[in-house]
Amino acid sequence: MKTTIIHRLLFGSLLLSTVTFFAACDKDDDDQPAAGNTVVNVAVSGGFSTLAGALTSANLVTTLNGTGPFTVFAPTNQAFSGVTVPSDQTQLGNLLKYHVLSGTVRAANVPSPANGLTAGVLTLSGDSVYVKRTAAGAVFINGVQVSRADLTASNGVVHELGTVLNRPTGNIVASAVAKGFDSLVK
């Protein structure tokens, strides 16, 4: 099943790349202004093909090609290989929206609190991610370090992550138990 999902994502990525290529070559578009380098195009050109395919499968390409601005935390292809991606379009969409903020947040603008706490920021899924910047300038999202920051797009910015962020599920107790902190629950 995991292989089937990966094949679907890769097919979606190939389809998106093909459509983008032929749309760019269309002679009828010569009089039209060129499309901006959106966060979706940055994902495609930045080597995030699995993410691009997932965006296609979840019908989020049009949204993220919109005016935005958006901040996208883009998991690498390797990050997607270690997780089971939801096959349900709504669940996949919610997972991907958990990686997107409304507005442009560059690495230098992430709070660097003196007390080391993180700041909660609402994602397009309606759930919060927690961000912080260390004194050395490293940026973390839910404890995961951004590996490449500030890939600029015409409608926002993309930050590379080496993992897929997990949306919160259940309540605090259920989350603690699921993460192995069951001793805290007793």
PDB file of C-alpha atoms in Angstrom:
ATOM      1  CA  MET A   1       0.000   0.000   0.000  1.00  0.00           C
ATOM      2  CA  LYS A   2       2.857   2.363   0.876  1.00  0.00           C
ATOM      3  CA  THR A   3       4.409   1.651  -2.543  1.00  0.00           C
ATOM      4  CA  THR A   4       1.108   2.450  -4.275  1.00  0.00           C
ATOM      5  CA  ILE A   5       0.878   5.805  -2.484  1.00  0.00           C
ATOM      6  CA  ILE A   6       4.469   6.651  -3.373  1.00  0.00           C
ATOM      7  CA  HIS A   7       3.786   5.714  -7.010  1.00  0.00           C
ATOM      8  CA  ARG A   8       0.712   7.967  -6.999  1.00  0.00           C
ATOM      9  CA  LEU A   9       2.729  10.834  -5.536  1.00  0.00           C
ATOM     10  CA  LEU A  10       5.515  10.357  -8.054  1.00  0.00           C
ATOM     11  CA  PHE A  11       2.987  10.158 -10.909  1.00  0.00           C
ATOM     12  CA  GLY A  12       1.346  13.361  -9.642  1.00  0.00           C
ATOM     13  CA  SER A  13       4.739  15.045  -9.480  1.00  0.00           C
ATOM     14  CA  LEU A  14       5.595  13.920 -13.023  1.00  0.00           C
ATOM     15  CA  LEU A  15       2.197  15.106 -14.241  1.00  0.00           C
ATOM     16  CA  LEU A  16       2.660  18.497 -12.552  1.00  0.00           C
ATOM     17  CA  SER A  17       6.136  18.873 -14.063  1.00  0.00           C
ATOM     18  CA  THR A  18       4.871  17.916 -17.538  1.00  0.00           C
ATOM     19  CA  VAL A  19       1.951  20.333 -17.362  1.00  0.00           C
ATOM     20  CA  THR A  20       4.253  23.102 -16.124  1.00  0.00           C
ATOM     21  CA  PHE A  21       6.709  22.403 -18.971  1.00  0.00           C
ATOM     22  CA  PHE A  22       4.086  22.404 -21.717  1.00  0.00           C
ATOM     23  CA  ALA A  23       2.310  25.434 -20.278  1.00  0.00           C
ATOM     24  CA  ALA A  24       5.605  27.321 -20.369  1.00  0.00           C
ATOM     25  CA  CYS A  25       6.135  26.324 -24.012  1.00  0.00           C
ATOM     26  CA  ASP A  26       2.633  27.277 -25.208  1.00  0.00           C
ATOM     27  CA  LYS A  27       2.920  29.966 -27.936  1.00  0.00           C
ATOM     28  CA  ASP A  28      -0.567  31.307 -27.120  1.00  0.00           C
ATOM     29  CA  ASP A  29       0.695  32.482 -23.732  1.00  0.00           C
ATOM     30  CA  ASP A  30       3.342  34.821 -25.207  1.00  0.00           C
ATOM     31  CA  ASP A  31       1.091  37.842 -24.693  1.00  0.00           C
ATOM     32  CA  GLN A  32       0.315  36.874 -21.090  1.00  0.00           C
ATOM     33  CA  PRO A  33       2.537  37.978 -18.212  1.00  0.00           C
ATOM     34  CA  ALA A  34       4.726  35.141 -16.974  1.00  0.00           C
ATOM     35  CA  ALA A  35       3.484  33.301 -13.902  1.00  0.00           C
ATOM     36  CA  GLY A  36       5.398  34.129 -10.753  1.00  0.00           C
ATOM     37  CA  ASN A  37       7.825  31.793  -9.106  1.00  0.00           C
ATOM     38  CA  THR A  38       5.242  30.572  -6.591  1.00  0.00           C
ATOM     39  CA  VAL A  39       5.897  28.355  -3.577  1.00  0.00           C
ATOM     40  CA  VAL A  40       4.717  25.402  -5.698  1.00  0.00           C
ATOM     41  CA  ASN A  41       7.245  26.228  -8.435  1.00  0.00           C
ATOM     42  CA  VAL A  42       9.985  26.629  -5.805  1.00  0.00           C
ATOM     43  CA  ALA A  43       9.045  23.185  -4.449  1.00  0.00           C
ATOM     44  CA  VAL A  44       9.263  21.657  -7.938  1.00  0.00           C
ATOM     45  CA  SER A  45      12.540  23.377  -8.848  1.00  0.00           C
ATOM     46  CA  GLY A  46      13.980  22.839  -5.358  1.00  0.00           C
ATOM     47  CA  GLY A  47      13.788  19.059  -5.634  1.00  0.00           C
ATOM     48  CA  PHE A  48      10.700  18.509  -3.468  1.00  0.00           C
ATOM     49  CA  SER A  49       9.029  16.256  -6.046  1.00  0.00           C
ATOM     50  CA  THR A  50       7.196  14.101  -3.499  1.00  0.00           C
ATOM     51  CA  LEU A  51       5.733  17.204  -1.864  1.00  0.00           C
ATOM     52  CA  ALA A  52       4.741  18.570  -5.280  1.00  0.00           C
ATOM     53  CA  GLY A  53       3.007  15.283  -6.117  1.00  0.00           C
ATOM     54  CA  ALA A  54       1.222  15.275  -2.771  1.00  0.00           C
ATOM     55  CA  LEU A  55       0.049  18.867  -3.341  1.00  0.00           C
ATOM     56  CA  THR A  56      -1.384  17.742  -6.677  1.00  0.00           C
ATOM     57  CA  SER A  57      -3.103  14.723  -5.089  1.00  0.00           C
ATOM     58  CA  ALA A  58      -4.619  16.929  -2.368  1.00  0.00           C
ATOM     59  CA  ASN A  59      -5.778  19.601  -4.879  1.00  0.00           C
ATOM     60  CA  LEU A  60      -3.704  22.300  -3.159  1.00  0.00           C
ATOM     61  CA  VAL A  61      -1.685  23.479  -6.171  1.00  0.00           C
ATOM     62  CA  THR A  62      -4.187  26.194  -7.142  1.00  0.00           C
ATOM     63  CA  THR A  63      -4.363  27.458  -3.553  1.00  0.00           C
ATOM     64  CA  LEU A  64      -0.577  27.625  -3.155  1.00  0.00           C
ATOM     65  CA  ASN A  65      -0.173  29.222  -6.579  1.00  0.00           C
ATOM     66  CA  GLY A  66      -2.475  32.002  -5.320  1.00  0.00           C
ATOM     67  CA  THR A  67      -1.421  35.431  -4.159  1.00  0.00           C
ATOM     68  CA  GLY A  68      -0.637  34.285  -0.609  1.00  0.00           C
ATOM     69  CA  PRO A  69       1.709  35.058   0.905  1.00  0.00           C
ATOM     70  CA  PHE A  70       2.549  31.626   2.285  1.00  0.00           C
ATOM     71  CA  THR A  71       5.318  30.087   4.345  1.00  0.00           C
ATOM     72  CA  VAL A  72       5.811  26.420   3.452  1.00  0.00           C
ATOM     73  CA  PHE A  73       7.787  23.977   5.593  1.00  0.00           C
ATOM     74  CA  ALA A  74       8.758  21.558   2.830  1.00  0.00           C
ATOM     75  CA  PRO A  75       9.733  18.002   3.792  1.00  0.00           C
ATOM     76  CA  THR A  76      12.403  16.482   1.574  1.00  0.00           C
ATOM     77  CA  ASN A  77      11.706  13.458  -0.611  1.00  0.00           C
ATOM     78  CA  GLN A  78      13.704  11.376   1.902  1.00  0.00           C
ATOM     79  CA  ALA A  79      11.445  12.611   4.723  1.00  0.00           C
ATOM     80  CA  PHE A  80       8.360  11.338   2.891  1.00  0.00           C
ATOM     81  CA  SER A  81       9.941   7.909   2.373  1.00  0.00           C
ATOM     82  CA  GLY A  82       9.831   7.264   6.111  1.00  0.00           C
ATOM     83  CA  VAL A  83       6.107   7.899   6.651  1.00  0.00           C
ATOM     84  CA  THR A  84       2.803   6.511   5.528  1.00  0.00           C
ATOM     85  CA  VAL A  85       1.114   9.259   3.566  1.00  0.00           C
ATOM     86  CA  PRO A  86      -2.688   9.329   3.907  1.00  0.00           C
ATOM     87  CA  SER A  87      -4.452   8.094   0.790  1.00  0.00           C
ATOM     88  CA  ASP A  88      -7.622  10.004   1.702  1.00  0.00           C
ATOM     89  CA  GLN A  89      -7.567  13.369  -0.085  1.00  0.00           C
ATOM     90  CA  THR A  90      -8.962  15.291   2.899  1.00  0.00           C
ATOM     91  CA  GLN A  91      -6.502  13.751   5.356  1.00  0.00           C
ATOM     92  CA  LEU A  92      -3.610  14.351   2.953  1.00  0.00           C
ATOM     93  CA  GLY A  93      -4.746  17.950   2.491  1.00  0.00           C
ATOM     94  CA  ASN A  94      -4.875  18.503   6.256  1.00  0.00           C
ATOM     95  CA  LEU A  95      -1.404  16.993   6.677  1.00  0.00           C
ATOM     96  CA  LEU A  96       0.010  19.270   3.973  1.00  0.00           C
ATOM     97  CA  LYS A  97      -1.834  22.354   5.288  1.00  0.00           C
ATOM     98  CA  TYR A  98      -0.127  21.660   8.632  1.00  0.00           C
ATOM     99  CA  HIS A  99       3.118  22.548   6.805  1.00  0.00           C
ATOM    100  CA  VAL A 100       1.828  25.943   5.571  1.00  0.00           C
ATOM    101  CA  LEU A 101       1.427  29.304   7.302  1.00  0.00           C
ATOM    102  CA  SER A 102      -0.483  32.275   6.000  1.00  0.00           C
ATOM    103  CA  GLY A 103       2.036  35.096   5.581  1.00  0.00           C
ATOM    104  CA  THR A 104       5.747  35.204   4.901  1.00  0.00           C
ATOM    105  CA  VAL A 105       7.986  34.220   7.811  1.00  0.00           C
ATOM    106  CA  ARG A 106      11.683  34.416   7.014  1.00  0.00           C
ATOM    107  CA  ALA A 107      14.211  32.698   9.283  1.00  0.00           C
ATOM    108  CA  ALA A 108      15.416  36.018  10.705  1.00  0.00           C
ATOM    109  CA  ASN A 109      11.830  36.880  11.730  1.00  0.00           C
ATOM    110  CA  VAL A 110      11.282  33.735  13.816  1.00  0.00           C
ATOM    111  CA  PRO A 111      11.246  34.695  17.502  1.00  0.00           C
ATOM    112  CA  SER A 112      14.347  34.007  19.545  1.00  0.00           C
ATOM    113  CA  PRO A 113      12.969  34.156  23.081  1.00  0.00           C
ATOM    114  CA  ALA A 114      15.399  34.663  25.935  1.00  0.00           C
ATOM    115  CA  ASN A 115      13.697  31.923  27.950  1.00  0.00           C
ATOM    116  CA  GLY A 116      14.096  29.321  25.181  1.00  0.00           C
ATOM    117  CA  LEU A 117      10.350  28.803  24.773  1.00  0.00           C
ATOM    118  CA  THR A 118       8.747  28.406  21.386  1.00  0.00           C
ATOM    119  CA  ALA A 119       6.032  30.553  19.823  1.00  0.00           C
ATOM    120  CA  GLY A 120       2.826  28.926  18.571  1.00  0.00           C
ATOM    121  CA  VAL A 121       1.790  29.848  15.023  1.00  0.00           C
ATOM    122  CA  LEU A 122      -1.487  28.828  13.379  1.00  0.00           C
ATOM    123  CA  THR A 123      -1.206  26.769  10.173  1.00  0.00           C
ATOM    124  CA  LEU A 124      -3.673  26.512   7.294  1.00  0.00           C
ATOM    125  CA  SER A 125      -4.942  23.244   8.853  1.00  0.00           C
ATOM    126  CA  GLY A 126      -6.111  25.189  11.906  1.00  0.00           C
ATOM    127  CA  ASP A 127      -3.527  23.549  14.188  1.00  0.00           C
ATOM    128  CA  SER A 128      -0.469  25.287  15.623  1.00  0.00           C
ATOM    129  CA  VAL A 129       3.201  24.618  14.971  1.00  0.00           C
ATOM    130  CA  TYR A 130       5.794  25.811  17.442  1.00  0.00           C
ATOM    131  CA  VAL A 131       8.728  27.807  16.154  1.00  0.00           C
ATOM    132  CA  LYS A 132      11.890  29.245  17.629  1.00  0.00           C
ATOM    133  CA  ARG A 133      15.247  30.586  16.537  1.00  0.00           C
ATOM    134  CA  THR A 134      18.333  29.943  18.617  1.00  0.00           C
ATOM    135  CA  ALA A 135      20.936  32.577  19.437  1.00  0.00           C
ATOM    136  CA  ALA A 136      23.093  30.990  16.713  1.00  0.00           C
ATOM    137  CA  GLY A 137      20.289  31.548  14.166  1.00  0.00           C
ATOM    138  CA  ALA A 138      19.104  27.933  13.790  1.00  0.00           C
ATOM    139  CA  VAL A 139      15.341  27.711  13.220  1.00  0.00           C
ATOM    140  CA  PHE A 140      13.207  24.906  14.650  1.00  0.00           C
ATOM    141  CA  ILE A 141       9.621  23.907  13.830  1.00  0.00           C
ATOM    142  CA  ASN A 142       8.086  21.545  16.418  1.00  0.00           C
ATOM    143  CA  GLY A 143      11.637  20.691  17.472  1.00  0.00           C
ATOM    144  CA  VAL A 144      12.769  19.886  13.904  1.00  0.00           C
ATOM    145  CA  GLN A 145      15.605  22.024  12.578  1.00  0.00           C
ATOM    146  CA  VAL A 146      15.138  23.799   9.246  1.00  0.00           C
ATOM    147  CA  SER A 147      17.912  22.477   6.994  1.00  0.00           C
ATOM    148  CA  ARG A 148      17.583  25.142   4.248  1.00  0.00           C
ATOM    149  CA  ALA A 149      15.825  28.416   4.925  1.00  0.00           C
ATOM    150  CA  ASP A 150      14.369  31.282   2.932  1.00  0.00           C
ATOM    151  CA  LEU A 151      13.887  29.773  -0.525  1.00  0.00           C
ATOM    152  CA  THR A 152      12.171  32.844  -1.940  1.00  0.00           C
ATOM    153  CA  ALA A 153       8.993  32.657  -4.001  1.00  0.00           C
ATOM    154  CA  SER A 154       6.855  35.382  -5.552  1.00  0.00           C
ATOM    155  CA  ASN A 155       4.056  34.544  -3.119  1.00  0.00           C
ATOM    156  CA  GLY A 156       6.023  33.615  -0.004  1.00  0.00           C
ATOM    157  CA  VAL A 157       8.928  31.553   1.214  1.00  0.00           C
ATOM    158  CA  VAL A 158       9.856  27.856   1.522  1.00  0.00           C
ATOM    159  CA  HIS A 159      11.916  26.289   4.331  1.00  0.00           C
ATOM    160  CA  GLU A 160      13.301  22.751   3.938  1.00  0.00           C
ATOM    161  CA  LEU A 161      12.699  20.149   6.645  1.00  0.00           C
ATOM    162  CA  GLY A 162      14.222  16.694   6.971  1.00  0.00           C
ATOM    163  CA  THR A 163      11.001  15.247   8.366  1.00  0.00           C
ATOM    164  CA  VAL A 164       7.250  15.350   7.828  1.00  0.00           C
ATOM    165  CA  LEU A 165       5.562  17.186  10.694  1.00  0.00           C
ATOM    166  CA  ASN A 166       2.916  15.215  12.574  1.00  0.00           C
ATOM    167  CA  ARG A 167      -0.396  16.907  13.196  1.00  0.00           C
ATOM    168  CA  PRO A 168      -1.562  16.699  16.797  1.00  0.00           C
ATOM    169  CA  THR A 169      -4.132  14.023  17.489  1.00  0.00           C
ATOM    170  CA  GLY A 170      -6.274  13.329  20.528  1.00  0.00           C
ATOM    171  CA  ASN A 171      -5.634  15.176  23.757  1.00  0.00           C
ATOM    172  CA  ILE A 172      -2.492  15.900  25.748  1.00  0.00           C
ATOM    173  CA  VAL A 173      -2.670  12.595  27.627  1.00  0.00           C
ATOM    174  CA  ALA A 174      -3.140  10.548  24.424  1.00  0.00           C
ATOM    175  CA  SER A 175      -0.314  12.464  22.729  1.00  0.00           C
ATOM    176  CA  ALA A 176       2.032  11.883  25.692  1.00  0.00           C
ATOM    177  CA  VAL A 177       1.297   8.152  25.724  1.00  0.00           C
ATOM    178  CA  ALA A 178       1.740   7.895  21.928  1.00  0.00           C
ATOM    179  CA  LYS A 179       5.150   9.560  22.178  1.00  0.00           C
ATOM    180  CA  GLY A 180       6.306   7.185  24.929  1.00  0.00           C
ATOM    181  CA  PHE A 181       5.814   9.505  27.885  1.00  0.00           C
ATOM    182  CA  ASP A 182       3.302   7.230  29.595  1.00  0.00           C
ATOM    183  CA  SER A 183       5.173   7.636  32.897  1.00  0.00           C
ATOM    184  CA  LEU A 184       3.913  11.234  32.959  1.00  0.00           C
ATOM    185  CA  VAL A 185       0.325  10.019  32.828  1.00  0.00           C
ATOM    186  CA  LYS A 186       0.461   7.814  35.946  1.00  0.00           C
TER     187      LYS A 186
END
